[in-house]
Short mmCIF file of C-alpha atoms in Angstrom, two decimals:
data_model
loop_
_atom_site.label_atom_id
_atom_site.label_comp_id
_atom_site.label_asym_id
_atom_site.label_seq_id
_atom_site.Cartn_x
_atom_site.Cartn_y
_atom_site.Cartn_z
CA MET J 1 120.40 55.11 58.64
CA SER J 2 122.75 56.21 61.74
CA THR J 3 121.88 55.44 63.74
CA THR J 4 122.09 55.72 62.03
CA THR J 5 119.56 55.15 59.85
CA SER J 6 120.21 51.44 59.08
CA THR J 7 121.53 50.03 62.33
CA SER J 8 121.12 50.29 66.47
CA THR J 9 124.63 51.59 68.11
CA ALA J 10 123.59 49.94 70.92
CA PRO J 11 126.24 48.11 72.50
CA ARG J 12 126.82 44.51 72.17
CA SER J 13 126.73 41.42 75.10
CA ALA J 14 130.24 41.43 76.63
CA ALA J 15 130.39 37.82 75.41
CA HIS J 16 129.35 38.76 72.00
CA THR J 17 132.16 41.43 72.15
CA GLY J 18 134.66 39.13 73.73
CA ALA J 19 134.34 36.46 70.84
CA LEU J 20 135.26 39.29 68.20
CA ALA J 21 138.77 39.73 66.86
CA PRO J 22 140.71 42.93 68.75
CA ARG J 23 140.61 45.00 65.49
CA GLU J 24 136.46 44.71 65.74
CA ARG J 25 136.29 45.16 69.45
CA ILE J 26 137.97 47.72 68.70
CA LEU J 27 135.43 49.40 66.10
CA GLU J 28 132.37 48.34 68.19
CA ALA J 29 133.89 50.06 71.16
CA ALA J 30 134.35 53.30 68.94
CA THR J 31 130.81 53.10 67.36
CA VAL J 32 129.24 53.12 70.85
CA LEU J 33 131.25 55.56 72.54
CA PHE J 34 131.65 58.06 69.29
CA TYR J 35 128.00 57.89 68.54
CA ALA J 36 126.37 58.34 72.45
CA HIS J 37 129.49 60.83 73.39
CA GLY J 38 130.92 62.59 70.47
CA ILE J 39 134.27 61.63 68.69
CA ARG J 40 136.35 64.39 70.70
CA ALA J 41 134.89 63.35 73.99
CA VAL J 42 135.90 59.87 73.98
CA SER J 43 139.67 59.50 74.30
CA ALA J 44 141.49 56.24 73.17
CA ASP J 45 141.77 54.98 76.35
CA LYS J 46 137.92 55.25 77.09
CA ILE J 47 137.84 52.87 73.86
CA ILE J 48 140.84 50.78 74.90
CA ASP J 49 138.90 50.03 78.55
CA ARG J 50 135.47 49.05 76.79
CA ALA J 51 137.05 47.10 73.87
CA GLY J 52 139.34 45.05 77.23
CA ILE J 53 142.81 45.24 74.81
CA THR J 54 145.95 46.66 75.62
CA LYS J 55 147.32 50.10 74.42
CA VAL J 56 149.73 48.22 72.59
CA THR J 57 146.68 46.19 70.23
CA PHE J 58 145.02 49.48 70.01
CA TYR J 59 147.85 51.09 68.13
CA ARG J 60 148.98 48.26 66.60
CA HIS J 61 145.43 48.30 64.59
CA PHE J 62 145.24 52.23 64.59
CA HIS J 63 147.97 54.08 64.83
CA THR J 64 145.88 57.53 65.35
CA LYS J 65 142.77 58.40 66.51
CA ASP J 66 141.78 60.02 63.21
CA ASP J 67 142.63 56.58 61.64
CA LEU J 68 139.94 54.77 63.84
CA VAL J 69 137.07 57.69 63.36
CA VAL J 70 137.74 56.99 59.35
CA ALA J 71 137.28 53.36 59.61
CA TYR J 72 134.16 54.26 62.22
CA LEU J 73 132.57 56.16 59.51
CA GLU J 74 133.33 53.51 56.53
CA ARG J 75 131.93 50.83 58.56
CA GLN J 76 128.64 52.90 59.30
CA ALA J 77 128.56 54.05 55.88
CA ALA J 78 128.42 50.16 54.70
CA ARG J 79 126.01 49.81 56.66
CA GLU J 80 123.69 52.54 55.73
CA ARG J 81 124.51 51.68 52.03
CA GLY J 82 123.30 48.15 52.58
CA ALA J 83 120.17 48.70 54.09
CA LEU J 84 119.44 51.14 51.26
CA ASP J 85 120.38 48.60 48.81
CA ASP J 86 117.95 46.12 50.65
CA ILE J 87 115.30 48.33 50.45
CA ARG J 88 115.71 49.11 46.88
CA ASN J 89 115.70 45.07 46.00
CA ALA J 90 112.48 44.79 47.88
CA ALA J 91 110.83 47.30 46.46
CA ALA J 92 108.51 47.26 43.05
CA ASP J 93 109.90 50.70 41.92
CA ALA J 94 111.03 53.87 42.88
CA ALA J 95 108.27 55.31 44.64
CA GLU J 96 108.08 52.49 47.10
CA ALA J 97 111.72 52.08 47.70
CA PHE J 98 111.42 55.97 48.74
CA ARG J 99 108.31 54.78 51.00
CA SER J 100 110.16 52.35 52.59
CA PHE J 101 113.43 54.99 53.15
CA ALA J 102 111.03 57.15 54.78
CA GLU J 103 109.76 54.55 56.81
CA LEU J 104 113.04 53.51 57.96
CA ILE J 105 114.09 56.97 58.37
CA GLY J 106 110.92 57.02 61.01
CA THR J 107 111.76 54.16 62.75
CA ALA J 108 114.99 54.79 63.58
CA SER J 109 115.41 58.43 64.26
CA CYS J 110 112.53 57.78 66.87
CA GLN J 111 114.71 55.27 68.83
CA PRO J 112 115.53 55.55 72.28
CA GLY J 113 119.83 56.75 72.20
CA PHE J 114 119.29 58.02 68.87
CA ARG J 115 121.88 60.74 68.46
CA GLY J 116 121.38 62.13 64.90
CA CYS J 117 123.53 61.47 61.60
CA ALA J 118 127.07 59.97 62.68
CA PHE J 119 128.07 62.07 59.19
CA ILE J 120 126.94 65.25 60.14
CA ASN J 121 127.71 64.91 64.06
CA ALA J 122 131.58 64.08 62.70
CA ALA J 123 131.52 67.22 60.80
CA ALA J 124 130.68 69.19 62.65
CA GLU J 125 133.52 68.00 65.03
CA TYR J 126 136.44 68.07 61.99
CA ALA J 127 136.09 71.50 60.60
CA ASP J 128 139.06 71.28 58.10
CA ALA J 129 137.23 70.09 55.00
CA ASP J 130 140.54 68.58 53.81
CA SER J 131 140.66 65.97 56.45
CA ALA J 132 140.38 62.55 56.00
CA VAL J 133 137.25 62.24 58.18
CA ARG J 134 135.48 65.12 56.14
CA LYS J 135 136.49 62.87 53.03
CA VAL J 136 134.76 59.98 54.00
CA VAL J 137 131.84 62.47 55.11
CA ALA J 138 131.88 64.07 51.86
CA ASP J 139 132.15 60.68 50.10
CA HIS J 140 129.03 58.95 51.67
CA ARG J 141 126.72 61.98 51.35
CA ALA J 142 127.66 62.03 47.54
CA TRP J 143 126.63 58.20 47.47
CA TYR J 144 123.22 59.39 49.09
CA ARG J 145 122.79 62.26 46.17
CA ALA J 146 123.31 59.70 43.42
CA THR J 147 121.32 56.98 44.66
CA PHE J 148 118.62 59.30 45.26
CA ALA J 149 119.09 60.53 41.84
CA GLU J 150 118.82 57.67 40.13
CA LEU J 151 115.74 56.89 41.82
CA LEU J 152 114.22 60.08 41.01
CA GLY J 153 114.96 59.68 37.78
CA GLN J 154 113.47 56.54 37.69
CA LEU J 155 109.65 58.45 38.89
CA GLY J 156 110.51 60.86 35.87
CA VAL J 157 112.49 63.78 37.03
CA THR J 158 114.83 65.17 34.71
CA ASP J 159 116.43 67.80 36.90
CA THR J 160 117.78 64.58 39.26
CA ASP J 161 120.75 67.18 40.91
CA ASP J 162 118.63 69.68 42.24
CA ALA J 163 115.99 67.22 43.64
CA SER J 164 118.58 64.72 45.28
CA ASP J 165 119.95 67.79 47.14
CA GLU J 166 116.59 68.59 48.08
CA VAL J 167 115.95 64.74 49.19
CA LEU J 168 119.04 64.97 50.72
CA MET J 169 118.47 68.01 52.91
CA LEU J 170 114.82 66.32 53.89
CA ARG J 171 116.61 62.92 55.07
CA ASP J 172 118.41 65.27 57.47
CA GLY J 173 115.67 67.13 58.51
CA ALA J 174 113.70 64.15 59.28
CA MET J 175 116.26 62.52 61.70
CA VAL J 176 116.64 65.96 63.53
CA ALA J 177 112.84 66.13 63.62
CA GLY J 178 112.98 62.29 64.79
CA TYR J 179 114.02 63.74 68.58
CA LEU J 180 110.58 64.93 69.18
CA GLY J 181 108.63 63.23 66.90
CA GLU J 182 106.46 59.96 66.37
CA ALA J 183 107.91 57.33 64.02
CA PRO J 184 105.23 57.18 61.84
CA ARG J 185 104.72 61.00 61.63
CA VAL J 186 108.16 61.31 60.51
CA ALA J 187 107.67 59.15 58.07
CA ARG J 188 104.62 60.22 56.50
CA ALA J 189 105.97 63.73 56.68
CA LEU J 190 109.08 62.70 54.89
CA SER J 191 107.60 60.58 52.44
CA ALA J 192 105.06 63.11 51.53
CA ALA J 193 108.20 65.73 50.92
CA ILE J 194 110.04 63.56 48.91
CA PHE J 195 107.29 63.27 46.29
CA ALA J 196 106.44 67.00 46.64
CA VAL J 197 110.24 67.06 45.56
CA ALA J 198 109.35 65.15 42.82
CA SER J 199 106.39 66.53 41.44
CA THR J 200 108.43 69.95 41.33
CA HIS J 201 110.90 68.89 39.30
CA GLY J 202 108.51 66.74 36.62
CA ALA J 203 107.49 63.68 37.98
CA ALA J 204 103.89 62.24 37.53
CA ILE J 205 103.63 59.83 40.87
CA THR J 206 100.99 58.30 43.00
CA ARG J 207 101.31 58.84 46.40
#
């Protein structure tokens, strides 16, 4: 989901972007540039230029670049959580939810312009585990673990802590595999691996 697995980071049309409020224009520009080029490589000036706003407007909304990075990641987290919530609400059971999630990861990770997980990318650029940026990353990954643990519990897994760690690692790996793979193959492999983890931890599932 980062494109994140849920949403594309493709730029909006100039007309659409121009119609947004200044804060959203800044976030939209930052989302495209940070994801495509990396956070450290993108200056505030580049974001200001793309957003079509003044420096005064930029710093009125974001006092530092790190404040903007945090807002960018929080925005992405909300998108990914919304996508997975939609999958869960539409699925008949946890097994179907995992299959749909695997399909989403496969599709997203094989799209042109995919650059991996926005949160892992951000963590690689912010070495300080106590930074505000790393806190957003940690919180979002904790949400994934809790969500996976709940779904795994519904499948009959008792050791959901270890199993959810393993499923999160599988999700990370599938997003890397998407660079070189095909969406259906990535989805099938991820789905099979998730169910293998669940089976190892005591679930009885029909794949």
